[in-house]
XYZ file of C-alpha atoms in Angstrom:
602
model
C -22.772 -1.649 6.360
C -25.201 -5.105 4.947
C -22.134 -7.642 6.406
C -23.047 -5.595 9.768
C -26.636 -5.591 9.564
C -26.479 -9.753 8.583
C -24.430 -10.291 11.572
C -26.896 -8.196 13.735
C -29.743 -10.244 12.647
C -27.766 -13.176 13.182
C -25.419 -13.660 15.968
C -26.488 -14.433 19.812
C -25.917 -11.172 20.841
C -26.009 -9.384 17.212
C -22.338 -8.129 16.856
C -22.845 -4.400 15.083
C -20.615 -1.356 15.856
C -22.338 1.550 17.235
C -20.529 5.191 16.985
C -21.604 8.438 19.286
C -23.225 11.075 18.707
C -26.427 12.695 19.698
C -29.826 12.733 17.848
C -33.406 13.493 18.999
C -35.599 12.662 16.343
C -35.776 11.634 12.657
C -39.464 11.046 10.356
C -39.398 9.123 6.800
C -42.663 9.417 5.019
C -43.800 6.724 1.960
C -43.631 8.598 -1.724
C -46.574 11.023 -2.635
C -48.566 7.709 -4.593
C -48.345 4.615 -2.147
C -50.382 1.307 -3.025
C -53.686 0.416 -1.402
C -53.178 -0.083 2.174
C -52.571 1.095 5.679
C -49.679 4.341 4.416
C -48.124 5.011 7.788
C -44.786 7.258 8.206
C -42.606 6.664 10.690
C -40.467 8.801 13.950
C -37.971 8.070 16.318
C -37.777 9.744 19.829
C -35.178 9.416 22.466
C -31.668 10.274 22.376
C -30.285 7.859 19.300
C -26.848 8.622 18.449
C -27.583 9.754 14.459
C -24.834 6.425 12.851
C -26.833 4.041 15.252
C -30.603 5.765 13.943
C -29.325 4.931 10.578
C -28.366 1.302 11.326
C -31.885 0.998 12.661
C -33.549 2.423 9.947
C -31.604 -0.611 7.814
C -32.822 -3.527 10.226
C -36.271 -2.072 10.282
C -38.721 -4.162 8.907
C -41.229 -1.140 8.909
C -39.012 0.965 6.988
C -37.927 -1.311 4.486
C -41.478 -2.218 3.746
C -42.252 1.191 4.197
C -43.885 0.988 0.131
C -45.668 -2.185 0.996
C -48.856 -1.055 3.577
C -50.142 -3.547 5.944
C -54.182 -4.325 5.226
C -54.306 -3.417 9.063
C -53.119 -1.723 12.373
C -52.426 -5.722 13.449
C -49.883 -6.029 10.470
C -48.392 -3.371 11.187
C -48.123 -3.604 15.105
C -46.259 -6.753 14.010
C -43.763 -5.085 11.469
C -43.101 -3.142 15.076
C -42.946 -6.024 17.107
C -40.200 -7.197 14.978
C -37.835 -4.084 14.956
C -38.049 -3.995 18.523
C -36.682 -7.383 18.686
C -33.763 -6.451 16.004
C -33.544 -2.493 17.912
C -32.692 -4.243 20.651
C -29.945 -6.553 19.507
C -28.771 -3.567 17.913
C -28.401 -1.587 21.571
C -26.829 -4.996 23.046
C -24.401 -5.363 21.140
C -23.246 -1.630 21.575
C -23.349 -2.773 25.487
C -27.045 -1.189 26.503
C -28.375 -4.236 27.642
C -31.013 -2.126 30.070
C -32.113 -0.074 26.577
C -36.080 0.344 25.965
C -38.189 0.673 22.313
C -41.536 1.957 22.890
C -44.092 1.648 20.340
C -47.462 3.522 19.432
C -49.323 3.632 16.351
C -51.553 7.142 15.809
C -54.513 5.755 13.788
C -56.229 8.920 14.075
C -53.395 10.743 11.809
C -53.579 10.341 7.694
C -51.103 8.562 7.226
C -50.744 6.935 9.959
C -47.570 7.547 12.384
C -45.714 4.590 13.652
C -43.385 5.863 16.531
C -40.685 4.476 18.056
C -40.068 5.651 21.756
C -36.115 4.918 22.451
C -34.140 5.146 25.722
C -30.562 3.678 25.411
C -30.009 3.241 29.024
C -26.141 3.419 30.259
C -23.709 1.707 28.584
C -22.009 -1.344 30.216
C -18.886 -2.017 30.714
C -16.535 -5.440 30.113
C -15.658 -6.290 34.114
C -14.329 -10.124 33.496
C -13.462 -12.102 31.111
C -12.586 -15.703 31.062
C -11.221 -18.679 28.836
C -11.450 -21.707 30.078
C -9.742 -24.325 31.053
C -7.767 -21.775 33.362
C -4.096 -24.316 32.876
C -4.510 -24.925 29.202
C -1.923 -21.581 28.620
C -4.617 -19.820 27.273
C -4.191 -16.553 26.307
C -4.638 -13.298 28.282
C -7.492 -10.586 27.289
C -5.107 -8.524 26.234
C -3.099 -10.330 23.515
C -6.993 -11.100 22.644
C -6.641 -7.022 22.272
C -9.667 -6.702 25.149
C -8.774 -3.948 27.702
C -11.237 -5.144 31.555
C -12.590 -2.628 32.261
C -13.822 -0.739 28.924
C -17.179 0.160 27.326
C -18.825 -3.066 25.975
C -18.359 -3.940 22.281
C -19.730 -6.905 20.408
C -17.511 -6.546 18.009
C -14.674 -6.301 20.025
C -15.713 -9.416 21.825
C -16.172 -11.585 18.007
C -12.536 -9.956 17.133
C -10.870 -11.562 20.432
C -12.528 -14.999 19.861
C -11.194 -15.023 16.164
C -7.961 -14.923 17.657
C -7.349 -17.356 19.969
C -7.639 -20.386 17.914
C -4.813 -18.529 16.042
C -2.835 -17.853 18.944
C -2.658 -21.237 20.138
C -2.386 -22.667 16.074
C 0.827 -20.374 16.196
C 2.059 -22.247 19.666
C 1.607 -25.646 18.457
C -2.126 -26.162 18.464
C -3.018 -27.317 15.222
C -6.665 -28.280 15.833
C -7.473 -25.383 18.471
C -10.606 -24.225 18.079
C -13.980 -21.821 20.950
C -16.334 -24.539 21.229
C -18.767 -22.804 23.405
C -18.998 -18.564 24.209
C -21.328 -16.997 26.864
C -21.918 -13.291 27.326
C -23.570 -12.509 30.855
C -25.046 -8.890 31.929
C -25.159 -7.651 35.405
C -28.464 -5.054 35.320
C -27.636 -3.896 38.936
C -23.529 -3.367 37.698
C -23.709 -3.066 34.803
C -21.277 -4.911 34.611
C -20.286 -7.820 31.403
C -18.999 -10.895 31.503
C -16.945 -13.322 28.324
C -16.310 -16.199 28.499
C -15.293 -18.595 26.677
C -14.685 -22.611 26.628
C -11.493 -23.697 24.657
C -10.563 -26.944 23.509
C -6.633 -26.582 22.586
C -6.092 -30.222 21.369
C -2.541 -31.209 22.023
C 0.552 -29.870 20.828
C 1.886 -31.248 17.419
C 5.216 -31.357 15.638
C 5.219 -30.330 11.609
C 5.024 -34.327 9.225
C 5.229 -33.786 5.451
C 3.137 -32.348 2.594
C 0.881 -34.134 1.257
C -0.535 -32.987 -2.003
C -4.013 -33.328 -4.036
C -4.541 -32.115 -8.048
C -0.758 -32.052 -9.280
C -1.093 -32.753 -12.235
C 2.935 -32.295 -14.212
C 4.110 -30.071 -11.221
C 6.745 -32.483 -9.030
C 6.154 -33.818 -6.020
C 9.257 -33.198 -4.552
C 10.089 -29.772 -6.007
C 7.274 -28.295 -4.093
C 8.223 -30.446 -0.412
C 11.899 -28.808 -0.318
C 10.196 -25.626 -0.382
C 8.202 -25.673 2.729
C 9.714 -23.566 5.475
C 9.228 -26.072 8.467
C 11.366 -29.516 9.101
C 9.615 -32.685 9.822
C 9.978 -32.466 13.373
C 9.288 -28.574 14.524
C 7.102 -27.484 16.698
C 3.626 -26.827 14.444
C 2.775 -23.291 13.929
C -0.219 -21.955 11.812
C 2.317 -18.584 10.540
C 4.805 -20.505 8.672
C 1.377 -22.847 6.597
C 0.593 -19.589 5.499
C 4.245 -18.760 4.512
C 4.464 -21.917 2.342
C 0.785 -21.414 0.820
C 2.090 -17.659 -0.210
C 5.154 -19.513 -1.721
C 3.271 -21.857 -3.783
C 1.087 -19.300 -5.399
C 3.781 -16.724 -6.325
C 4.829 -19.543 -8.324
C 2.675 -18.878 -10.870
C 1.767 -22.367 -11.460
C -1.528 -23.060 -9.456
C -4.874 -21.406 -10.394
C -5.689 -22.219 -6.609
C -3.780 -23.760 -3.592
C -4.933 -24.291 0.249
C -2.639 -25.824 3.053
C -4.385 -26.775 5.892
C -3.192 -29.997 8.737
C -4.634 -33.214 8.078
C -7.873 -33.890 10.004
C -5.669 -36.532 12.728
C -2.249 -36.880 13.240
C -0.603 -39.216 12.423
C 0.499 -41.831 15.603
C 4.144 -40.321 15.623
C 2.094 -36.730 16.503
C 3.164 -35.051 13.516
C 0.668 -33.449 11.163
C 1.174 -33.625 7.922
C -0.244 -30.590 5.493
C -2.492 -31.105 3.432
C -1.977 -29.089 -0.054
C -4.290 -29.289 -2.683
C -3.801 -27.019 -6.009
C -5.020 -26.586 -9.356
C -2.723 -26.643 -11.614
C -2.904 -23.396 -14.622
C -1.494 -23.256 -17.653
C 1.794 -23.322 -17.495
C 2.479 -21.656 -20.806
C 2.021 -17.956 -22.004
C 2.022 -15.306 -25.038
C 2.161 -11.551 -23.470
C 2.607 -8.455 -26.560
C 2.079 -4.888 -26.381
C 3.002 -1.345 -27.548
C 4.207 1.787 -27.314
C 4.989 4.988 -28.028
C 7.384 8.001 -27.151
C 7.975 11.147 -29.142
C 11.383 10.501 -28.968
C 11.693 7.434 -29.663
C 8.626 6.814 -31.784
C 6.175 3.934 -31.536
C 7.422 0.111 -30.694
C 6.607 -3.091 -29.499
C 7.427 -6.900 -27.851
C 6.203 -10.040 -28.315
C 7.216 -12.581 -25.724
C 6.749 -16.658 -24.488
C 7.257 -18.182 -21.476
C 6.988 -21.868 -20.155
C 6.872 -22.021 -16.327
C 7.457 -25.560 -15.953
C 9.718 -26.857 -18.543
C 10.304 -30.455 -16.849
C 8.244 -30.126 -14.313
C 10.244 -28.827 -11.332
C 9.262 -24.957 -12.103
C 11.818 -24.838 -14.669
C 11.227 -21.121 -16.821
C 11.827 -20.825 -20.542
C 10.983 -17.013 -21.641
C 12.064 -15.780 -24.858
C 10.983 -12.832 -26.123
C 11.839 -9.872 -29.027
C 10.772 -6.064 -29.298
C 11.570 -3.238 -32.286
C 11.610 0.092 -32.452
C 12.836 2.481 -34.627
C 16.371 2.867 -32.544
C 16.375 -0.427 -31.026
C 15.804 -4.190 -31.782
C 16.292 -6.973 -29.424
C 15.849 -10.182 -28.645
C 16.538 -12.352 -26.060
C 16.286 -15.711 -24.361
C 16.553 -16.412 -20.713
C 16.419 -20.018 -18.748
C 15.683 -20.169 -14.749
C 16.184 -23.733 -12.790
C 14.847 -23.393 -9.347
C 15.880 -25.646 -5.944
C 19.367 -25.975 -8.055
C 21.765 -26.376 -5.280
C 18.857 -26.181 -2.297
C 16.020 -25.124 -2.164
C 17.214 -21.417 -2.275
C 19.107 -21.703 -4.719
C 17.829 -20.015 -8.259
C 20.109 -20.804 -11.553
C 19.626 -18.187 -14.170
C 21.237 -18.172 -17.816
C 20.564 -15.670 -20.315
C 20.886 -14.382 -23.778
C 20.945 -10.971 -25.307
C 21.105 -9.569 -29.514
C 20.321 -6.364 -30.052
C 20.777 -4.131 -32.741
C 21.088 -0.189 -31.789
C 21.104 2.667 -34.222
C 21.151 5.596 -31.387
C 21.878 9.284 -31.710
C 25.170 8.654 -30.200
C 26.398 5.327 -32.057
C 24.897 2.563 -33.975
C 25.993 -0.855 -33.628
C 25.068 -4.841 -32.199
C 25.981 -6.049 -29.110
C 25.539 -10.163 -28.081
C 25.347 -10.950 -24.278
C 25.538 -13.933 -22.304
C 25.741 -14.732 -18.340
C 25.019 -17.123 -15.862
C 24.033 -16.856 -12.130
C 23.036 -18.228 -9.009
C 20.557 -16.392 -6.862
C 20.311 -17.489 -2.988
C 17.541 -16.336 -1.264
C 18.702 -15.294 1.999
C 14.787 -14.029 3.245
C 11.865 -13.440 1.837
C 12.514 -10.266 0.619
C 16.621 -10.327 0.917
C 18.521 -12.199 -1.847
C 21.890 -12.105 -3.806
C 23.667 -13.527 -6.924
C 27.335 -13.888 -8.317
C 27.480 -15.038 -11.641
C 30.224 -14.657 -15.168
C 28.705 -13.165 -18.237
C 30.497 -11.867 -21.783
C 29.998 -9.068 -23.962
C 30.841 -8.850 -27.701
C 30.182 -5.165 -29.564
C 30.356 -4.265 -32.877
C 29.879 -0.404 -32.982
C 30.022 0.695 -36.808
C 29.373 4.366 -35.501
C 31.357 6.303 -32.146
C 29.999 10.008 -32.523
C 32.787 9.675 -29.699
C 35.306 8.585 -31.528
C 33.906 9.861 -35.252
C 37.293 8.631 -37.241
C 36.935 4.685 -35.961
C 34.721 3.147 -37.465
C 33.368 -0.734 -36.963
C 35.647 -1.136 -33.866
C 34.950 -3.944 -31.619
C 34.849 -4.372 -27.607
C 34.855 -7.939 -26.198
C 34.236 -8.627 -22.011
C 34.420 -10.634 -19.824
C 32.386 -9.669 -16.321
C 32.062 -11.315 -13.203
C 28.604 -9.435 -11.331
C 27.605 -9.265 -7.818
C 24.470 -8.203 -6.847
C 22.462 -8.006 -3.408
C 18.659 -7.338 -4.406
C 15.710 -6.376 -1.774
C 11.702 -5.982 -2.656
C 9.262 -5.854 -0.673
C 6.691 -4.538 -2.397
C 2.267 -5.279 -2.471
C 2.485 -5.909 -5.931
C 4.741 -5.996 -8.778
C 2.727 -4.315 -11.320
C 1.456 -1.553 -9.068
C 2.753 -1.332 -5.552
C 0.622 0.027 -2.949
C 4.188 0.356 -0.227
C 6.863 -1.475 0.263
C 10.790 -0.829 -1.025
C 12.895 -2.523 -4.188
C 16.556 -1.859 -4.447
C 19.339 -3.358 -6.173
C 22.969 -2.792 -5.252
C 25.558 -4.581 -8.078
C 28.831 -4.593 -8.712
C 31.066 -5.783 -11.502
C 34.566 -6.001 -13.140
C 34.695 -5.794 -16.639
C 38.316 -6.975 -18.478
C 38.707 -6.399 -22.151
C 39.708 -9.247 -24.151
C 40.264 -7.837 -27.701
C 43.737 -5.816 -28.053
C 43.254 -2.075 -25.995
C 40.387 -2.883 -24.011
C 40.268 -1.355 -20.825
C 39.716 -3.312 -17.732
C 37.129 -1.751 -14.979
C 34.466 -1.550 -12.069
C 30.979 -0.838 -12.778
C 28.934 -0.155 -9.357
C 25.171 0.508 -9.818
C 22.322 1.222 -7.723
C 18.895 1.302 -7.889
C 16.661 2.430 -4.723
C 12.585 2.883 -5.524
C 10.304 3.680 -2.295
C 5.944 3.421 -2.302
C 4.480 5.099 -0.044
C 0.280 4.608 0.633
C -0.717 8.265 2.238
C -4.857 7.719 1.876
C -6.750 4.391 1.138
C -9.303 6.463 -0.087
C -9.170 7.707 -2.812
C -6.125 6.277 -3.240
C -3.048 8.123 -3.115
C 0.598 6.888 -3.297
C 3.974 8.544 -3.141
C 6.842 6.695 -5.297
C 10.041 7.745 -5.489
C 13.286 6.125 -7.375
C 16.878 6.545 -7.316
C 19.292 5.447 -9.451
C 22.823 5.649 -9.731
C 25.932 4.375 -11.669
C 29.598 4.493 -12.786
C 32.920 2.993 -15.146
C 35.560 3.585 -12.130
C 39.241 2.780 -14.007
C 39.039 3.903 -17.622
C 38.482 6.845 -19.211
C 35.002 7.062 -20.465
C 35.877 6.848 -24.618
C 38.045 4.195 -24.434
C 34.534 2.277 -23.234
C 32.639 0.981 -25.693
C 29.564 3.122 -26.234
C 26.745 1.270 -25.945
C 27.803 0.324 -21.793
C 28.779 3.962 -21.474
C 26.165 5.747 -19.802
C 23.035 8.217 -21.124
C 19.718 10.253 -19.371
C 16.636 11.440 -20.436
C 13.683 9.429 -21.933
C 11.551 7.704 -21.244
C 13.055 5.716 -18.540
C 14.894 8.163 -16.886
C 14.040 11.753 -16.666
C 11.040 12.513 -19.196
C 10.453 15.532 -21.288
C 13.992 15.599 -22.035
C 14.595 13.482 -25.537
C 15.934 10.646 -25.717
C 19.893 9.862 -24.297
C 20.880 13.590 -24.972
C 20.907 14.493 -21.154
C 24.476 14.910 -20.398
C 28.168 15.468 -22.392
C 27.072 16.417 -25.619
C 29.196 17.163 -29.311
C 27.294 19.864 -30.564
C 23.678 18.425 -29.856
C 25.053 14.967 -30.773
C 24.944 13.100 -26.788
C 28.488 11.174 -26.519
C 28.028 9.515 -23.619
C 28.765 9.570 -19.782
C 31.221 7.966 -16.848
C 28.534 7.845 -14.869
C 25.080 8.725 -14.349
C 22.471 9.472 -11.839
C 19.121 10.270 -12.111
C 15.624 10.613 -9.715
C 12.091 10.280 -9.885
C 8.730 11.282 -7.973
C 5.258 10.859 -8.482
C 2.026 11.144 -6.970
C -0.353 8.301 -8.058
C -3.374 9.143 -7.471
C -6.820 6.526 -8.589
C -10.062 8.544 -9.061
C -11.600 6.032 -9.778
C -11.370 1.944 -9.767
C -10.398 2.071 -13.566
C -9.110 6.052 -14.187
C -6.019 7.327 -12.112
C -3.681 10.616 -12.532
C -0.079 10.788 -11.915
C 1.902 14.341 -11.376
C 4.904 13.847 -11.618
C 9.387 15.721 -11.323
C 12.127 13.675 -12.865
C 15.284 15.039 -12.665
C 19.751 13.796 -12.964
C 22.321 13.995 -15.467
C 24.839 11.747 -16.925
C 28.171 12.872 -16.380
C 31.546 13.048 -18.174
C 33.904 11.803 -14.988
C 32.730 8.336 -12.978
C 33.772 10.490 -9.867
C 33.362 13.657 -8.657
C 34.095 16.752 -9.136
C 30.916 16.904 -12.099
C 30.927 19.136 -14.877
C 27.594 18.717 -16.293
C 24.541 20.214 -14.113
C 21.292 18.294 -13.245
C 18.658 18.488 -15.443
C 14.860 18.940 -14.234
C 11.771 17.614 -15.972
C 7.820 17.948 -14.684
C 4.602 16.486 -16.413
C 1.302 15.041 -15.284
C 0.026 10.706 -16.796
C -3.152 9.284 -16.621
C -3.347 5.661 -15.636
C -6.133 3.462 -17.216
C -6.450 0.242 -14.575
C -6.745 -2.993 -16.401
C -6.497 -6.794 -15.193
C -2.803 -7.407 -16.556
C -1.557 -3.843 -15.374
C -2.076 0.353 -15.810
C -1.511 1.760 -18.970
C -0.040 5.262 -18.820
C 0.289 8.154 -21.215
C 2.837 10.366 -19.689
C 3.392 14.201 -20.691
C 6.525 15.943 -19.820
C 7.529 19.284 -20.856
C 11.120 20.320 -19.830
C 11.687 22.726 -16.481
C 14.637 24.118 -17.800
C 14.915 23.806 -21.789
C 17.664 24.244 -23.981
C 17.907 25.890 -27.201
C 18.211 24.006 -30.438
C 17.618 20.309 -28.522
C 14.411 20.336 -26.509
C 11.149 20.309 -27.757
C 8.464 21.790 -25.375
C 6.826 18.449 -24.563
C 7.708 14.251 -24.435
C 5.039 11.640 -25.214
C 4.829 8.246 -23.981
C 2.297 5.340 -23.638
C 3.165 2.054 -22.763
C 1.749 -0.874 -20.194
C 2.626 -0.453 -16.676
C 4.084 2.008 -14.365
C 6.817 4.056 -15.057
C 8.824 2.337 -12.283
């Protein structure tokens, strides 16, 4: 509202949005203890909508200075005259150009009574819109969001004016601008004409990007990311797309991208990119706690500009009572063309879980191509080696070794509004990887996996987001027991079905999980943000791991429900979830499970 008030005081026609609704009168009095001077009260009469009346009080000098009474009646009348001018602009901004405001002061009363008698008058109509010169290919009133005729609104006029240069810049005019605006009101017909003088400027084509502020990032790497080709028609939407792309690299604290002040002699417009590089190294860490897994911690380091071309090297480690993991990865953008990303990953783990205990090492290399802003696909090659010290599905076999060569193919779609706390969008992935056993007796199988998460904002204030997710996977072509236990599927716990102990939803031998040939889980959360700091999240999870990779399945779906608290911080939400099994199993499930970590559950 304060921004609207400033607009009222500054704009030529004073551009403030007014809302309908009748109101006859209102009164405001000074506090019981007023300073020395001519104390007074302010009254209003006339058919004034309540929202407009509230706006009048905010711009009124008599109202805002009521606790500082003037020394004389003349000074009070001066305040009233200034209010008349401000009130007139408020009414004009909503099309009431014939509004009248009469002022009277009753000095015989104690305190004195300052009265504004207001007649808003008829609301004028926008009857005509002109853009000059007419032969410049300028947008129509409809393209500007204006309906002719329609009740006049200064806000609608200002919004339309902002669209004029933007539309022209998308049509190849980088230097388009509005040079003048005239608003004319006809008091006989109650009609308004709005006329803009527009300098479209010459059409131009894209030139090369020019960079300022670079320290260690290479120009040729950034230039290759430009979404235009030199000589193509200028389009401001591509410039903004390029700016957002540079911001997403996490290499810069500030990015500006604008056309050069003048085109080059050949008519091409260089894009001037001004950046401020941020620190390229980051150390991060976190802690978590889960009643079924115990406490855990993680620590990581990354360098996002290793050789000056946005290369990323990251090293991380995590540990809990059941698993210790070390991981290193390297990413090389602009691998073949600017659309390809090469990624190499190495991971080693020591696991001591209910289903098995052992170690595994996995190395992969892949190339990902970004086809659109949201869609990408990847293909690669990997090798996985496992040593299983104890397998609950085959207790007679200890110290079993497995080796697999696999070729992963993956497609991904990501339209989320935010990575840490998405409010809308979709995150989906579909992968298919054939596995070949490299050791004697090792099985061959096909491993498809999918995951789809959707985020939908139901209400803006208070923020209410419906988040849903479905995941599934299978090992097709091999018996469940022939696949190494660290490649079988499990459900239950923080990452799948909250409320049930880790890995216990699915095939069991007694109370011990032995893994499945497939898995399906789903989750739904209502994320309610009560304040800027605190939110609550009721949720429902479900699913199971299944012995067979394909139907028919003989394991029932289990449901877990609970309530979470979110504390929103600059590094992402901190979450605490409490969940209980909807269908508890005797001697397996506890009444509740607790989960504490950083970030949303999905």
